[in-house]
Amino acid sequence: MKLFRLVHENVTPLLEKNPVYGCSLHTGRPFFYGFEGIAGAILESSIYFSLYEVPPTIVSVEYDLPDESLHTIKDNSPDLYGNYARGNDRLGAWVADFLHNNVALVAAFPSKHWARQRNYIINPKHDLFQQVKISDIRSVYY
């Protein structure tokens, strides 16, 4: 499985040593968002929601993940997303539960903004995270 995320270019040297850098910690446990493509990563990004553009200092990171640990959430209820303010998606309590219970390496959930699009939460504390590889880091611009 290939997933993408956006990071600031200053983080990339750290990512090459440890793919966990730049994780979100709002659940009290590290995780990061993943997307099926660079376009999805941009359109779901809080940076893009705030600025309506992506600064040239933001780069895309492509991850190769093992396929055998995917937990899919099909529910599209308001509880799935938690509070939403100023473009910052704070997902519901399910994220903390998913991470705390170490359910899987990856959780797929419906996008709040785009029909038929899934977003992903990647759990770096899961045993299979050791198999995660960064396959590409590059500018989102040509």
N, CA, C and O atoms as a DFTB+ gen file, in Angstrom:
568 C
 N C O
     1  1       0.847      -1.162       0.000
     2  2       0.000       0.000       0.000
     3  2       0.899       1.233       0.000
     4  3       1.869       1.310       0.754
     5  1       0.562       2.192      -0.855
     6  2       1.276       3.461      -0.892
     7  2       0.376       4.544      -0.326
     8  3      -0.792       4.647      -0.700
     9  1       0.919       5.349       0.576
    10  2       0.212       6.502       1.112
    11  2       1.147       7.704       1.074
    12  3       2.370       7.565       1.066
    13  1       0.544       8.880       1.051
    14  2       1.299      10.121       0.957
    15  2       0.937      11.040       2.110
    16  3      -0.150      10.949       2.680
    17  1       1.860      11.921       2.444
    18  2       1.589      12.989       3.401
    19  2       2.435      14.186       3.037
    20  3       3.364      14.074       2.237
    21  1       2.124      15.329       3.613
    22  2       2.888      16.547       3.395
    23  2       3.672      16.879       4.649
    24  3       3.182      16.697       5.763
    25  1       4.891      17.366       4.466
    26  2       5.714      17.823       5.588
    27  2       6.486      19.061       5.145
    28  3       6.614      19.335       3.952
    29  1       6.991      19.793       6.109
    30  2       7.872      20.916       5.800
    31  2       9.228      20.355       5.393
    32  3       9.678      19.347       5.937
    33  1       9.871      21.007       4.440
    34  2      11.151      20.506       3.935
    35  2      12.215      20.380       5.025
    36  3      13.136      19.576       4.880
    37  1      12.116      21.143       6.105
    38  2      13.091      21.039       7.200
    39  2      12.999      19.710       7.940
    40  3      13.946      19.308       8.617
    41  1      11.867      19.029       7.815
    42  2      11.663      17.751       8.508
    43  2      12.269      16.583       7.729
    44  3      12.538      15.531       8.309
    45  1      12.485      16.755       6.425
    46  2      12.887      15.612       5.595
    47  2      14.194      14.955       6.018
    48  3      14.272      13.728       5.962
    49  1      15.239      15.691       6.441
    50  2      16.442      14.971       6.894
    51  2      16.166      14.091       8.117
    52  3      16.777      13.035       8.279
    53  1      15.249      14.532       8.971
    54  2      14.890      13.736      10.146
    55  2      14.086      12.501       9.748
    56  3      14.264      11.428      10.323
    57  1      13.197      12.658       8.758
    58  2      12.382      11.529       8.296
    59  2      13.236      10.404       7.739
    60  3      12.909       9.229       7.905
    61  1      14.323      10.759       7.083
    62  2      15.189       9.730       6.506
    63  2      15.813       8.868       7.597
    64  3      16.144       7.707       7.358
    65  1      15.975       9.428       8.789
    66  2      16.504       8.658       9.920
    67  2      15.397       7.933      10.677
    68  3      15.591       6.823      11.172
    69  1      14.223       8.584      10.759
    70  2      13.125       8.018      11.531
    71  2      11.793       8.486      10.941
    72  3      11.450       9.660      11.078
    73  1      11.029       7.595      10.286
    74  2       9.787       7.989       9.617
    75  2       8.703       8.527      10.542
    76  3       7.657       8.959      10.057
    77  1       8.912       8.517      11.855
    78  2       7.900       8.981      12.796
    79  2       7.901      10.506      12.935
    80  3       6.890      11.078      13.343
    81  1       9.001      11.173      12.609
    82  2       9.083      12.620      12.816
    83  2       7.937      13.347      12.134
    84  3       7.501      12.972      11.045
    85  1       7.464      14.380      12.785
    86  2       6.369      15.170      12.245
    87  2       4.999      14.599      12.558
    88  3       4.012      14.988      11.934
    89  1       4.918      13.680      13.518
    90  2       3.626      13.084      13.886
    91  2       2.756      14.088      14.628
    92  3       3.250      15.031      15.248
    93  1       1.455      13.862      14.549
    94  2       0.502      14.603      15.359
    95  2       0.436      13.934      16.727
    96  3       0.560      12.714      16.840
    97  1       0.242      14.736      17.750
    98  2       0.162      14.190      19.105
    99  2      -1.116      14.610      19.823
   100  3      -1.185      14.502      21.047
   101  1      -2.138      15.090      19.094
   102  2      -3.300      15.620      19.803
   103  2      -4.096      14.551      20.536
   104  3      -4.966      14.889      21.339
   105  1      -3.828      13.281      20.289
   106  2      -4.489      12.211      21.042
   107  2      -3.660      11.791      22.248
   108  3      -4.105      10.970      23.049
   109  1      -2.455      12.349      22.385
   110  2      -1.541      11.919      23.429
   111  2      -0.665      10.766      22.972
   112  3       0.215      10.326      23.712
   113  1      -0.895      10.272      21.766
   114  2      -0.095       9.206      21.168
   115  2       0.283       9.646      19.761
   116  3      -0.508      10.305      19.087
   117  1       1.482       9.291      19.310
   118  2       1.881       9.730      17.966
   119  2       1.084       9.029      16.869
   120  3       0.774       7.842      16.971
   121  1       0.765       9.770      15.836
   122  2       0.176       9.217      14.622
   123  2       0.374      10.230      13.515
   124  3       0.683      11.393      13.776
   125  1       0.197       9.793      12.287
   126  2       0.151      10.764      11.206
   127  2      -0.895      10.357      10.192
   128  3      -1.289       9.197      10.082
   129  1      -1.328      11.375       9.450
   130  2      -2.328      11.180       8.417
   131  2      -1.659      10.678       7.154
   132  3      -0.520      11.042       6.863
   133  1      -2.359       9.847       6.404
   134  2      -1.911       9.403       5.099
   135  2      -3.042       9.576       4.099
   136  3      -4.217       9.601       4.465
   137  1      -2.669       9.695       2.834
   138  2      -3.644       9.931       1.772
   139  2      -3.272       9.084       0.572
   140  3      -2.106       8.732       0.394
   141  1      -4.263       8.750      -0.260
   142  2      -4.038       7.866      -1.402
   143  2      -3.226       8.518      -2.507
   144  3      -2.691       7.819      -3.368
   145  1      -3.124       9.820      -2.503
   146  2      -2.346      10.523      -3.516
   147  2      -1.933      11.888      -3.015
   148  3      -2.384      12.340      -1.963
   149  1      -1.075      12.541      -3.774
   150  2      -0.598      13.866      -3.391
   151  2      -1.740      14.876      -3.429
   152  3      -1.821      15.750      -2.566
   153  1      -2.621      14.765      -4.418
   154  2      -3.752      15.700      -4.506
   155  2      -4.624      15.617      -3.251
   156  3      -5.025      16.645      -2.705
   157  1      -4.913      14.410      -2.801
   158  2      -5.699      14.244      -1.580
   159  2      -4.991      14.829      -0.374
   160  3      -5.622      15.458       0.475
   161  1      -3.682      14.625      -0.293
   162  2      -2.908      15.181       0.820
   163  2      -2.996      16.703       0.822
   164  3      -3.113      17.322       1.880
   165  1      -2.941      17.301      -0.358
   166  2      -3.028      18.762      -0.448
   167  2      -4.427      19.243      -0.080
   168  3      -4.582      20.142       0.747
   169  1      -5.448      18.642      -0.696
   170  2      -6.815      19.116      -0.493
   171  2      -7.310      18.921       0.934
   172  3      -8.155      19.686       1.398
   173  1      -6.802      17.915       1.639
   174  2      -7.212      17.668       3.023
   175  2      -6.333      18.417       4.026
   176  3      -6.610      18.403       5.225
   177  1      -5.294      19.060       3.548
   178  2      -4.312      19.705       4.416
   179  2      -4.874      20.954       5.091
   180  3      -5.565      21.754       4.459
   181  1      -4.572      21.112       6.372
   182  2      -4.988      22.331       7.076
   183  2      -4.263      23.553       6.513
   184  3      -4.785      24.666       6.582
   185  1      -3.078      23.358       5.963
   186  2      -2.348      24.464       5.326
   187  2      -3.144      24.964       4.125
   188  3      -3.359      26.166       3.971
   189  1      -3.576      24.041       3.280
   190  2      -4.342      24.420       2.091
   191  2      -5.685      25.032       2.483
   192  3      -6.131      25.996       1.862
   193  1      -6.331      24.477       3.511
   194  2      -7.607      25.022       3.965
   195  2      -7.451      26.450       4.465
   196  3      -8.362      27.265       4.312
   197  1      -6.308      26.757       5.060
   198  2      -6.071      28.102       5.587
   199  2      -5.612      29.079       4.516
   200  3      -6.081      30.216       4.473
   201  1      -4.697      28.646       3.647
   202  2      -4.053      29.549       2.685
   203  2      -4.584      29.436       1.261
   204  3      -4.379      30.340       0.452
   205  1      -5.264      28.335       0.947
   206  2      -5.709      28.015      -0.418
   207  2      -4.538      27.898      -1.383
   208  3      -4.682      28.107      -2.588
   209  1      -3.405      27.568      -0.848
   210  2      -2.222      27.261      -1.642
   211  2      -1.282      26.445      -0.764
   212  3      -1.462      26.366       0.451
   213  1      -0.299      25.852      -1.378
   214  2       0.705      25.092      -0.636
   215  2       2.030      25.831      -0.781
   216  3       2.509      26.016      -1.900
   217  1       2.631      26.255       0.327
   218  2       3.911      26.957       0.239
   219  2       4.979      26.069      -0.401
   220  3       4.921      24.847      -0.266
   221  1       5.948      26.660      -1.092
   222  2       6.989      25.866      -1.754
   223  2       7.899      25.114      -0.783
   224  3       8.681      24.265      -1.211
   225  1       7.813      25.408       0.505
   226  2       8.616      24.708       1.510
   227  2       7.972      23.399       1.962
   228  3       8.544      22.672       2.775
   229  1       6.788      23.099       1.437
   230  2       6.090      21.855       1.781
   231  2       6.405      20.805       0.720
   232  3       6.323      21.078      -0.478
   233  1       6.764      19.613       1.165
   234  2       7.093      18.520       0.246
   235  2       6.178      17.329       0.522
   236  3       5.583      17.219       1.594
   237  1       6.079      16.447      -0.463
   238  2       5.295      15.223      -0.281
   239  2       6.231      14.080       0.089
   240  3       7.370      14.007      -0.371
   241  1       5.724      13.201       0.924
   242  2       6.452      12.002       1.333
   243  2       5.602      10.808       0.926
   244  3       4.416      10.742       1.248
   245  1       6.210       9.869       0.220
   246  2       5.519       8.650      -0.201
   247  2       5.988       7.504       0.686
   248  3       7.187       7.255       0.817
   249  1       5.028       6.811       1.292
   250  2       5.317       5.681       2.170
   251  2       4.862       4.383       1.518
   252  3       3.808       4.338       0.884
   253  1       5.647       3.338       1.673
   254  2       5.229       1.977       1.343
   255  2       4.910       1.286       2.658
   256  3       5.761       1.198       3.543
   257  1       3.682       0.795       2.784
   258  2       3.233       0.145       4.007
   259  2       2.775      -1.268       3.704
   260  3       2.278      -1.532       2.609
   261  1       2.935      -2.193       4.663
   262  2       2.407      -3.544       4.453
   263  2       0.878      -3.502       4.367
   264  3       0.227      -2.747       5.088
   265  1       0.325      -4.313       3.486
   266  2      -1.127      -4.326       3.251
   267  2      -1.916      -5.067       4.325
   268  3      -3.126      -4.873       4.443
   269  1      -1.256      -5.904       5.102
   270  2      -2.004      -6.834       5.953
   271  2      -2.538      -6.249       7.254
   272  3      -3.114      -6.992       8.050
   273  1      -2.379      -4.976       7.504
   274  2      -2.876      -4.424       8.757
   275  2      -3.666      -3.145       8.511
   276  3      -3.241      -2.053       8.888
   277  1      -4.827      -3.301       7.871
   278  2      -5.695      -2.168       7.559
   279  2      -7.033      -2.346       8.264
   280  3      -7.697      -3.369       8.103
   281  1      -7.417      -1.359       9.033
   282  2      -8.701      -1.329       9.731
   283  2      -9.556      -0.276       9.028
   284  3      -9.169       0.891       8.973
   285  1     -10.711      -0.671       8.490
   286  2     -11.547       0.251       7.725
   287  2     -12.760       0.677       8.540
   288  3     -13.473      -0.156       9.099
   289  1     -12.982       1.978       8.599
   290  2     -14.142       2.548       9.276
   291  2     -15.085       3.057       8.202
   292  3     -14.730       3.949       7.431
   293  1     -16.283       2.496       8.147
   294  2     -17.236       2.869       7.100
   295  2     -18.230       3.913       7.579
   296  3     -18.875       4.577       6.767
   297  1     -18.355       4.059       8.864
   298  2     -19.296       5.010       9.454
   299  2     -18.932       6.432       9.031
   300  3     -17.756       6.797       9.024
   301  1     -19.918       7.220       8.685
   302  2     -19.679       8.604       8.292
   303  2     -20.447       9.546       9.217
   304  3     -20.885      10.615       8.791
   305  1     -20.612       9.155      10.476
   306  2     -21.390       9.944      11.426
   307  2     -20.592      11.156      11.903
   308  3     -19.367      11.175      11.779
   309  1     -21.273      12.169      12.448
   310  2     -20.557      13.338      12.972
   311  2     -19.559      12.979      14.069
   312  3     -18.553      13.669      14.233
   313  1     -19.821      11.908      14.825
   314  2     -18.897      11.501      15.885
   315  2     -17.544      11.069      15.336
   316  3     -16.549      11.058      16.060
   317  1     -17.511      10.718      14.070
   318  2     -16.262      10.286      13.451
   319  2     -15.244      11.415      13.426
   320  3     -14.043      11.174      13.551
   321  1     -15.709      12.630      13.268
   322  2     -14.803      13.754      13.047
   323  2     -14.535      14.607      14.269
   324  3     -13.589      15.394      14.252
   325  1     -15.308      14.495      15.314
   326  2     -15.068      15.316      16.492
   327  2     -15.324      16.781      16.189
   328  3     -16.210      17.110      15.400
   329  1     -14.559      17.658      16.809
   330  2     -14.731      19.096      16.615
   331  2     -13.977      19.563      15.391
   332  3     -12.888      19.071      15.095
   333  1     -14.558      20.513      14.679
   334  2     -13.924      21.055      13.482
   335  2     -13.922      22.574      13.601
   336  3     -14.978      23.194      13.717
   337  1     -12.737      23.169      13.572
   338  2     -12.649      24.626      13.681
   339  2     -11.459      25.124      12.878
   340  3     -10.385      24.524      12.917
   341  1     -11.639      26.194      12.166
   342  2     -10.583      26.869      11.400
   343  2      -9.816      25.923      10.486
   344  3      -8.617      26.108      10.275
   345  1     -10.480      24.924       9.949
   346  2      -9.822      24.025       9.014
   347  2      -9.007      22.930       9.660
   348  3      -8.424      22.110       8.951
   349  1      -8.942      22.885      10.982
   350  2      -8.173      21.838      11.656
   351  2      -9.104      20.705      12.041
   352  3      -9.927      20.839      12.947
   353  1      -8.966      19.603      11.352
   354  2      -9.797      18.447      11.659
   355  2      -9.290      17.789      12.932
   356  3      -8.152      17.321      12.979
   357  1     -10.106      17.750      13.941
   358  2      -9.794      17.001      15.153
   359  2     -10.725      15.807      15.144
   360  3     -11.924      15.932      15.394
   361  1     -10.174      14.679      14.860
   362  2     -11.004      13.489      14.719
   363  2     -11.558      13.066      16.063
   364  3     -11.024      13.413      17.116
   365  1     -12.633      12.314      16.004
   366  2     -13.319      11.879      17.208
   367  2     -12.479      10.959      18.084
   368  3     -11.328      10.652      17.774
   369  1     -13.082      10.532      19.179
   370  2     -12.403       9.701      20.172
   371  2     -11.938       8.370      19.597
   372  3     -11.077       7.715      20.183
   373  1     -12.494       7.960      18.458
   374  2     -12.099       6.678      17.870
   375  2     -10.604       6.640      17.567
   376  3      -9.995       5.571      17.614
   377  1      -9.996       7.799      17.253
   378  2      -8.560       7.803      16.940
   379  2      -7.758       7.408      18.172
   380  3      -6.874       6.555      18.090
   381  1      -8.059       8.020      19.309
   382  2      -7.355       7.673      20.543
   383  2      -7.568       6.202      20.878
   384  3      -6.632       5.523      21.300
   385  1      -8.793       5.703      20.693
   386  2      -9.076       4.284      20.954
   387  2      -8.300       3.383      19.996
   388  3      -7.717       2.382      20.412
   389  1      -8.296       3.742      18.715
   390  2      -7.564       2.970      17.702
   391  2      -6.083       2.880      18.067
   392  3      -5.486       1.805      17.989
   393  1      -5.496       3.995      18.461
   394  2      -4.072       4.013      18.800
   395  2      -3.806       3.310      20.127
   396  3      -2.869       2.519      20.236
   397  1      -4.623       3.596      21.129
   398  2      -4.423       3.004      22.451
   399  2      -4.552       1.483      22.414
   400  3      -3.779       0.776      23.062
   401  1      -5.522       0.982      21.661
   402  2      -5.749      -0.465      21.577
   403  2      -4.870      -1.140      20.541
   404  3      -4.903      -2.362      20.394
   405  1      -4.078      -0.341      19.816
   406  2      -3.129      -0.875      18.826
   407  2      -3.839      -1.821      17.851
   408  3      -3.348      -2.911      17.558
   409  1      -4.991      -1.389      17.360
   410  2      -5.873      -2.213      16.528
   411  2      -5.192      -2.672      15.248
   412  3      -5.290      -3.842      14.876
   413  1      -4.502      -1.761      14.572
   414  2      -3.861      -2.073      13.290
   415  2      -2.809      -1.011      13.014
   416  3      -2.710      -0.014      13.730
   417  1      -2.040      -1.232      11.985
   418  2      -1.054      -0.237      11.561
   419  2      -1.748       0.974      10.949
   420  3      -1.337       2.112      11.176
   421  1      -2.805       0.726      10.169
   422  2      -3.471       1.790       9.416
   423  2      -4.983       1.704       9.608
   424  3      -5.561       0.617       9.573
   425  1      -5.614       2.856       9.810
   426  2      -7.076       2.948       9.823
   427  2      -7.507       3.809       8.645
   428  3      -6.993       4.911       8.454
   429  1      -8.448       3.306       7.858
   430  2      -9.024       4.067       6.744
   431  2     -10.385       4.592       7.188
   432  3     -11.169       3.868       7.801
   433  1     -10.660       5.854       6.874
   434  2     -11.941       6.443       7.239
   435  2     -12.398       7.398       6.137
   436  3     -11.565       7.920       5.395
   437  1     -13.704       7.636       6.018
   438  2     -14.211       8.490       4.946
   439  2     -13.767       9.942       5.121
   440  3     -13.725      10.460       6.237
   441  1     -13.441      10.580       4.019
   442  2     -13.107      11.999       4.037
   443  2     -14.333      12.810       4.428
   444  3     -15.456      12.487       4.042
   445  1     -14.105      13.853       5.188
   446  2     -15.195      14.754       5.548
   447  2     -15.530      15.688       4.386
   448  3     -16.643      16.208       4.308
   449  1     -14.579      15.899       3.495
   450  2     -14.717      16.921       2.467
   451  2     -14.999      16.383       1.071
   452  3     -15.600      17.087       0.259
   453  1     -14.585      15.160       0.767
   454  2     -14.624      14.672      -0.610
   455  2     -15.330      13.326      -0.668
   456  3     -14.987      12.400       0.066
   457  1     -16.312      13.230      -1.544
   458  2     -17.077      11.989      -1.704
   459  2     -16.183      10.863      -2.217
   460  3     -15.293      11.084      -3.038
   461  1     -16.433       9.670      -1.725
   462  2     -15.728       8.448      -2.150
   463  2     -14.212       8.530      -1.967
   464  3     -13.463       7.851      -2.669
   465  1     -13.770       9.345      -1.042
   466  2     -12.337       9.469      -0.749
   467  2     -12.095       8.960       0.666
   468  3     -12.857       9.264       1.584
   469  1     -11.038       8.191       0.832
   470  2     -10.672       7.732       2.170
   471  2      -9.388       8.429       2.602
   472  3      -8.503       8.708       1.793
   473  1      -9.314       8.696       3.876
   474  2      -8.097       9.192       4.498
   475  2      -7.613       8.114       5.457
   476  3      -8.332       7.155       5.741
   477  1      -6.404       8.276       5.949
   478  2      -5.795       7.216       6.752
   479  2      -5.110       7.794       7.979
   480  3      -4.584       8.907       7.963
   481  1      -5.134       7.006       9.037
   482  2      -4.353       7.275      10.240
   483  2      -3.310       6.166      10.311
   484  3      -3.649       4.987      10.216
   485  1      -2.061       6.535      10.475
   486  2      -0.976       5.555      10.556
   487  2      -0.455       5.549      11.988
   488  3      -0.132       6.595      12.552
   489  1      -0.380       4.360      12.561
   490  2      -0.003       4.163      13.957
   491  2       1.460       3.724      14.045
   492  3       1.755       2.553      13.807
   493  1       2.384       4.627      14.379
   494  2       3.797       4.255      14.429
   495  2       4.170       3.352      15.603
   496  3       5.284       2.831      15.647
   497  1       3.259       3.160      16.553
   498  2       3.537       2.264      17.683
   499  2       3.193       0.806      17.367
   500  3       3.520      -0.089      18.147
   501  1       2.540       0.563      16.236
   502  2       2.174      -0.800      15.853
   503  2       3.430      -1.560      15.426
   504  3       4.345      -0.974      14.849
   505  1       3.477      -2.868      15.711
   506  2       4.654      -3.693      15.386
   507  2       5.023      -3.648      13.908
   508  3       6.206      -3.683      13.570
   509  1       4.033      -3.571      13.021
   510  2       4.317      -3.571      11.584
   511  2       4.924      -2.257      11.090
   512  3       5.358      -2.177       9.941
   513  1       4.961      -1.236      11.934
   514  2       5.544       0.032      11.494
   515  2       7.019      -0.129      11.121
   516  3       7.547       0.653      10.331
   517  1       7.678      -1.129      11.680
   518  2       9.084      -1.399      11.332
   519  2       9.242      -1.714       9.852
   520  3      10.329      -1.550       9.298
   521  1       8.169      -2.164       9.203
   522  2       8.219      -2.490       7.775
   523  2       7.895      -1.293       6.877
   524  3       8.003      -1.393       5.655
   525  1       7.504      -0.179       7.463
   526  2       7.170       1.015       6.680
   527  2       8.448       1.618       6.112
   528  3       9.437       1.798       6.822
   529  1       8.408       1.923       4.838
   530  2       9.563       2.517       4.154
   531  2       9.136       3.803       3.464
   532  3       8.027       3.896       2.938
   533  1      10.011       4.782       3.469
   534  2       9.800       5.992       2.680
   535  2      10.383       5.722       1.307
   536  3      11.577       5.453       1.176
   537  1       9.538       5.794       0.277
   538  2      10.009       5.489      -1.075
   539  2      10.303       6.739      -1.896
   540  3      10.980       6.656      -2.920
   541  1       9.799       7.906      -1.458
   542  2      10.067       9.122      -2.222
   543  2       9.760      10.351      -1.376
   544  3       8.799      10.368      -0.606
   545  1      10.579      11.364      -1.528
   546  2      10.339      12.682      -0.944
   547  2      10.619      13.681      -2.049
   548  3      11.707      13.692      -2.626
   549  1       9.615      14.538      -2.349
   550  2       9.832      15.523      -3.419
   551  2       8.887      16.707      -3.266
   552  3       7.893      16.648      -2.542
   553  1       9.222      17.763      -3.957
   554  2       8.386      18.953      -3.989
   555  2       7.036      18.606      -4.612
   556  3       6.943      17.707      -5.448
   557  1       6.004      19.318      -4.204
   558  2       4.698      19.124      -4.827
   559  2       4.595      19.939      -6.116
   560  3       3.599      19.853      -6.836
   561  1       5.622      20.723      -6.398
   562  2       5.678      21.528      -7.624
   563  2       6.626      20.891      -8.620
   564  3       7.539      20.162      -8.231
   565  1       6.420      21.158      -9.907
   566  2       7.320      20.645     -10.953
   567  2       8.593      21.434     -10.992
   568  3       9.471      21.150     -11.806
